Amino acid sequence: MSDPEPLTLTETAAETGRARTAIARRLADIICLPSSVISPQERWIVGDLLYEILRNSDARIRRRCALRLSEIKDAPANIVKLLAADELDIATPLLQASEAVSDFDLMEISRLGTTGHRVLIAERLSVSETVTAALASMSEPAVITALLKNHGARLAPPTVNHIVALAQDEAGYVASLLKRQELRPRAALQLFWHCDHPNRKLVLQRFAVGRSLMIEASEEVFAMAAAEGWADPLVNRALKFVDRRQRNREASDVSEYGSMEGLISQIRLRGAEPELIGELGLMAGISDSLIGRICDDPGGEPLAILCKATGADRAFLEQLCEGLGGFSESEGLRRATAIYDALSVEKAQTVLRYWDWSKAGDGRQK
């Protein structure tokens, strides 16, 4: 992506003599006086005079004024914006620390400035959600890395989701994303697919939770929904997430393989035949897109979650790994069994169902 055109002064700055340097310094001195000495009206008038001088002065004068005004909380907004959008070495003190730069101006500078301007904005002591959204929308690795490392930068859920989507191609975002308090289950469990094994373990440790409260609160709703003939699709969708049972018993009853374990034994012998994989998803009670993603994943951890959630013993996890990718003698099996042993059935079910509920399985394959 090419950088947008940077903001520039409205006229070519001319080389200036001692008089212009002196008047610029004097006016800046007046602007920096405390409010007990100068009224807001007088400060604004002086600011208008200084603004006109700075627009047509050389970089030396602009740099000096920027450094001086960076510490003034109520510095004139027009001058602050002019200098904050200037060449990077002039803009730096204002973009780093000035409280006089408004969010609106920061968003405009982020849109029209250079990558260097955006990195400085991302590193500010405090960055609002609207400004971080504008910065992240450019999808520049240097800027997003600065945002993720800055815990004074507040990230709205859409911004987090955008960065999670970018993490598929920018693995360096993953570790920093996992440290953000704004990360929510939906984004984290989508991020899981882009993580290495240690970070997948961190995702599961933080977001694989039980559903005891939901189960207890919803017990009588199952009877209500059944009495209504399961007519409300939204209720059905929510209850499917809460249900204690993971396997589709009806699918097992009509299957020629008799059970999920029988089907896994066939996958071990015949490999990842589409018909077998489709039936595996049906027996597990999950969507075709999710079972496809689980079986295509090269890491092995999703297979462990599938087996633990459905109550399949570790021996069948080993058979499934062997049939799908030759994991039985590889590091993949070690990763899979480590996840299998670390998760309870209920927590594995939460992850599996949340993937399906949130359509996390509909993303691009790794």
XYZ file of N, CA, C and O in Angstrom, residues 111-209:
396
model
N -4.754 10.239 8.431
C -5.233 9.948 7.071
C -4.304 10.527 6.005
O -4.049 9.887 4.976
N -3.766 11.717 6.239
C -3.004 12.418 5.210
C -1.502 12.443 5.472
O -0.732 12.820 4.590
N -1.080 12.044 6.656
C 0.337 12.070 6.973
C 1.073 10.839 6.475
O 0.537 10.005 5.747
N 2.304 10.708 6.917
C 3.136 9.565 6.531
C 3.018 8.447 7.573
O 2.442 8.636 8.646
N 3.617 7.324 7.267
C 3.657 6.230 8.239
C 4.319 6.682 9.532
O 3.899 6.315 10.632
N 5.359 7.510 9.412
C 6.032 8.027 10.601
C 5.106 8.835 11.483
O 5.157 8.717 12.725
N 4.259 9.668 10.883
C 3.268 10.411 11.666
C 2.338 9.454 12.402
O 2.029 9.643 13.589
N 1.889 8.425 11.700
C 0.926 7.501 12.310
C 1.551 6.692 13.447
O 0.893 6.403 14.448
N 2.823 6.332 13.312
C 3.495 5.610 14.398
C 3.578 6.493 15.643
O 3.320 6.043 16.761
N 3.923 7.760 15.458
C 4.008 8.672 16.601
C 2.651 8.834 17.288
O 2.566 8.870 18.520
N 1.594 8.931 16.503
C 0.250 9.036 17.086
C -0.090 7.760 17.851
O -0.639 7.800 18.956
N 0.262 6.609 17.272
C -0.027 5.324 17.924
C 0.718 5.162 19.242
O 0.286 4.403 20.107
N 1.825 5.868 19.396
C 2.645 5.735 20.602
C 2.308 6.772 21.672
O 2.933 6.779 22.739
N 1.322 7.645 21.416
C 0.960 8.660 22.404
C 0.536 8.022 23.727
O 0.064 6.879 23.752
N 0.689 8.784 24.791
C 0.369 8.266 26.118
C -1.073 7.790 26.201
O -1.381 6.790 26.851
N -1.978 8.476 25.528
C -3.385 8.083 25.489
C -3.905 8.283 24.077
O -3.712 9.352 23.485
N -4.531 7.237 23.542
C -5.082 7.310 22.188
C -6.510 6.780 22.247
O -6.746 5.663 22.711
N -7.471 7.580 21.786
C -8.881 7.203 21.889
C -9.241 6.102 20.894
O -8.502 5.827 19.937
N -10.397 5.490 21.098
C -10.856 4.419 20.219
C -11.070 4.909 18.792
O -10.834 4.172 17.833
N -11.556 6.146 18.629
C -11.792 6.654 17.272
C -10.474 6.855 16.530
O -10.385 6.572 15.332
N -9.455 7.331 17.238
C -8.155 7.541 16.589
C -7.488 6.205 16.284
O -6.925 6.017 15.197
N -7.555 5.246 17.215
C -6.936 3.943 16.932
C -7.630 3.257 15.754
O -6.973 2.562 14.973
N -8.935 3.459 15.625
C -9.639 2.877 14.480
C -9.122 3.461 13.176
O -8.919 2.735 12.191
N -8.904 4.783 13.157
C -8.385 5.424 11.949
C -6.981 4.924 11.636
O -6.638 4.667 10.470
N -6.163 4.770 12.656
C -4.795 4.287 12.446
C -4.782 2.850 11.946
O -4.065 2.504 10.995
N -5.568 1.993 12.574
C -5.569 0.579 12.206
C -6.120 0.345 10.815
O -5.749 -0.633 10.149
N -7.017 1.226 10.355
C -7.642 1.036 9.050
C -6.626 1.067 7.914
O -6.889 0.543 6.832
N -5.460 1.654 8.152
C -4.417 1.709 7.118
C -3.685 0.374 6.979
O -2.961 0.156 6.018
N -3.825 -0.500 7.985
C -3.248 -1.866 7.951
C -1.735 -1.874 7.788
O -1.171 -2.783 7.173
N -1.059 -0.886 8.367
C 0.405 -0.824 8.271
C 1.032 -1.553 9.460
O 0.742 -1.225 10.615
N 1.902 -2.520 9.223
C 2.474 -3.291 10.328
C 3.147 -2.449 11.399
O 2.970 -2.710 12.594
N 3.917 -1.441 11.020
C 4.613 -0.626 12.019
C 3.631 0.103 12.924
O 3.849 0.219 14.140
N 2.541 0.585 12.337
C 1.540 1.335 13.106
C 0.758 0.395 14.025
O 0.543 0.683 15.203
N 0.322 -0.738 13.493
C -0.462 -1.674 14.300
C 0.384 -2.271 15.414
O -0.087 -2.442 16.547
N 1.651 -2.547 15.146
C 2.540 -3.035 16.199
C 2.667 -2.009 17.316
O 2.625 -2.359 18.509
N 2.805 -0.735 16.947
C 2.884 0.321 17.962
C 1.598 0.413 18.768
O 1.627 0.585 19.992
N 0.455 0.295 18.115
C -0.827 0.338 18.819
C -0.954 -0.813 19.813
O -1.364 -0.620 20.959
N -0.620 -2.021 19.369
C -0.781 -3.193 20.224
C 0.133 -3.135 21.444
O -0.227 -3.614 22.520
N 1.301 -2.538 21.301
C 2.242 -2.460 22.419
C 1.895 -1.326 23.381
O 2.386 -1.306 24.515
N 1.066 -0.385 22.928
C 0.722 0.784 23.736
C -0.572 0.516 24.499
O -1.659 0.554 23.929
N -0.484 0.278 25.781
C -1.687 -0.017 26.561
C -2.450 1.252 26.946
O -3.491 1.168 27.592
N -1.943 2.398 26.524
C -2.716 3.626 26.626
C -3.564 3.862 25.393
O -4.345 4.821 25.344
N -3.412 3.014 24.403
C -4.229 3.092 23.181
C -5.428 2.172 23.351
O -5.269 0.962 23.538
N -6.617 2.728 23.297
C -7.840 1.944 23.520
C -8.367 1.438 22.185
O -8.508 2.215 21.230
N -8.663 0.148 22.133
C -9.098 -0.496 20.900
C -10.565 -0.897 21.006
O -10.940 -1.654 21.905
N -11.387 -0.398 20.092
C -12.788 -0.797 20.045
C -12.891 -2.204 19.452
O -11.991 -2.642 18.719
N -13.974 -2.947 19.756
C -14.111 -4.312 19.216
C -13.923 -4.414 17.698
O -13.237 -5.339 17.242
N -14.481 -3.500 16.882
C -14.248 -3.623 15.429
C -12.768 -3.489 15.068
O -12.301 -4.127 14.111
N -12.037 -2.661 15.805
C -10.603 -2.508 15.547
C -9.857 -3.786 15.887
O -8.982 -4.237 15.139
N -10.195 -4.388 17.027
C -9.575 -5.667 17.401
C -9.882 -6.722 16.341
O -8.990 -7.469 15.917
N -11.116 -6.780 15.897
C -11.495 -7.775 14.887
C -10.711 -7.569 13.596
O -10.300 -8.537 12.937
N -10.516 -6.300 13.222
C -9.739 -5.992 12.012
C -8.300 -6.488 12.157
O -7.752 -7.105 11.232
N -7.697 -6.244 13.317
C -6.311 -6.661 13.521
C -6.210 -8.181 13.588
O -5.250 -8.771 13.081
N -7.195 -8.828 14.201
C -7.210 -10.301 14.232
C -7.249 -10.857 12.806
O -6.555 -11.834 12.493
N -8.050 -10.253 11.944
C -8.107 -10.707 10.549
C -6.754 -10.531 9.861
O -6.333 -11.386 9.066
N -6.053 -9.443 10.175
C -4.737 -9.208 9.579
C -3.690 -10.188 10.107
O -2.691 -10.460 9.440
N -3.913 -10.718 11.319
C -2.930 -11.602 11.947
C -2.721 -12.884 11.166
O -1.705 -13.565 11.364
N -3.642 -13.218 10.270
C -3.452 -14.419 9.456
C -2.202 -14.283 8.591
O -1.511 -15.262 8.320
N -1.912 -13.041 8.174
C -0.736 -12.796 7.335
C 0.387 -12.092 8.087
O 1.482 -11.944 7.554
N 0.114 -11.616 9.310
C 1.121 -10.933 10.123
C 1.193 -11.628 11.483
O 0.587 -11.200 12.457
N 1.954 -12.708 11.533
C 2.011 -13.518 12.752
C 2.566 -12.735 13.938
O 2.304 -13.087 15.092
N 3.315 -11.663 13.666
C 3.884 -10.878 14.749
C 2.857 -10.186 15.617
O 3.174 -9.736 16.729
N 1.615 -10.073 15.147
C 0.567 -9.424 15.944
C 0.045 -10.323 17.064
O -0.534 -9.829 18.035
N 0.206 -11.623 16.916
C -0.512 -12.570 17.776
C -0.160 -12.389 19.246
O -1.046 -12.255 20.100
N 1.134 -12.385 19.571
C 1.534 -12.317 20.976
C 1.032 -11.036 21.632
O 0.569 -11.057 22.782
N 1.099 -9.921 20.906
C 0.632 -8.652 21.471
C -0.883 -8.634 21.614
O -1.420 -8.083 22.588
N -1.593 -9.206 20.659
C -3.048 -9.279 20.765
C -3.472 -10.062 22.003
O -4.423 -9.682 22.697
N -2.758 -11.140 22.298
C -3.120 -11.969 23.442
C -2.898 -11.261 24.778
O -3.434 -11.680 25.799
N -2.127 -10.176 24.775
C -1.906 -9.407 25.997
C -2.928 -8.285 26.162
O -2.959 -7.645 27.212
N -3.753 -8.047 25.139
C -4.715 -6.941 25.205
C -5.949 -7.357 25.994
O -6.539 -8.412 25.747
N -6.360 -6.497 26.920
C -7.562 -6.774 27.695
C -8.825 -6.648 26.845
O -9.873 -7.171 27.201
N -8.735 -5.919 25.714
C -9.913 -5.756 24.856
C -10.254 -7.017 24.073
O -11.331 -7.107 23.473
N -9.348 -7.986 24.045
C -9.590 -9.202 23.276
C -10.755 -9.976 23.884
O -10.757 -10.282 25.073
N -11.740 -10.288 23.064
C -12.940 -10.974 23.518
C -12.971 -12.405 22.946
O -12.254 -12.711 21.991
N -13.813 -13.292 23.521
C -13.798 -14.694 23.085
C -13.939 -14.882 21.575
O -13.223 -15.696 20.986
N -14.837 -14.136 20.944
C -15.064 -14.351 19.510
C -13.794 -14.084 18.714
O -13.401 -14.880 17.853
N -13.129 -12.958 19.025
C -11.895 -12.627 18.311
C -10.765 -13.570 18.702
O -9.968 -14.002 17.852
N -10.676 -13.912 19.997
C -9.589 -14.774 20.459
C -9.672 -16.163 19.847
O -8.653 -16.741 19.438
N -10.881 -16.720 19.778
C -11.025 -18.069 19.228
C -10.901 -18.086 17.712
O -10.644 -19.135 17.122
N -11.071 -16.921 17.063
C -10.719 -16.807 15.656
C -9.202 -16.691 15.515
O -8.595 -17.277 14.608
N -8.581 -15.945 16.431
C -7.125 -15.788 16.420
C -6.418 -17.128 16.610
O -5.309 -17.331 16.102
N -7.051 -18.028 17.334
C -6.485 -19.359 17.578
C -5.962 -19.992 16.290
O -4.898 -20.625 16.285
N -6.687 -19.823 15.203
C -6.316 -20.485 13.947
C -5.012 -19.933 13.366
O -4.387 -20.578 12.524
N -4.599 -18.756 13.809
C -3.391 -18.129 13.274
C -2.208 -18.235 14.233
O -1.167 -17.636 13.992
N -2.375 -18.978 15.330
C -1.354 -19.050 16.385
C -0.452 -20.267 16.233
O -0.861 -21.293 15.674
N 0.752 -20.162 16.801
C 1.582 -21.351 16.978
C 1.115 -22.076 18.244
O 0.210 -21.608 18.943
N 1.729 -23.207 18.528
C 1.241 -24.038 19.635
C 1.262 -23.325 20.994
O 0.249 -23.353 21.713
N 2.359 -22.645 21.384
C 2.342 -21.979 22.699
C 1.229 -20.939 22.810
O 0.578 -20.827 23.859
N 0.993 -20.186 21.746
C -0.059 -19.172 21.804
C -1.455 -19.793 21.735
O -2.414 -19.235 22.297
N -1.594 -20.926 21.065
C -2.879 -21.630 21.100
C -3.189 -22.075 22.531
O -4.334 -21.994 22.982
N -2.185 -22.523 23.244
C -2.395 -22.898 24.641
C -2.841 -21.693 25.463
O -3.735 -21.800 26.313
N -2.256 -20.523 25.199
C -2.649 -19.312 25.927
C -4.100 -18.933 25.628
O -4.846 -18.535 26.535
N -4.513 -19.053 24.370
C -5.905 -18.762 24.012
C -6.840 -19.668 24.798
O -7.841 -19.216 25.376
N -6.523 -20.944 24.837
C -7.395 -21.901 25.523
C -7.391 -21.683 27.031
O -8.428 -21.794 27.682
N -6.241 -21.350 27.598
C -6.176 -21.096 29.034
C -7.048 -19.908 29.425
O -7.673 -19.904 30.486
N -7.116 -18.916 28.552
C -7.855 -17.689 28.878
C -9.326 -17.758 28.495
O -10.176 -17.192 29.189
N -9.656 -18.456 27.408
C -11.011 -18.359 26.866
C -11.784 -19.679 26.832
O -12.973 -19.663 26.510
N -11.138 -20.792 27.138
C -11.879 -22.056 27.224
C -12.471 -22.138 28.626
O -11.784 -22.444 29.591
N -13.749 -21.844 28.743
C -14.404 -21.770 30.049
C -15.542 -22.783 30.108
O -16.004 -23.298 29.088
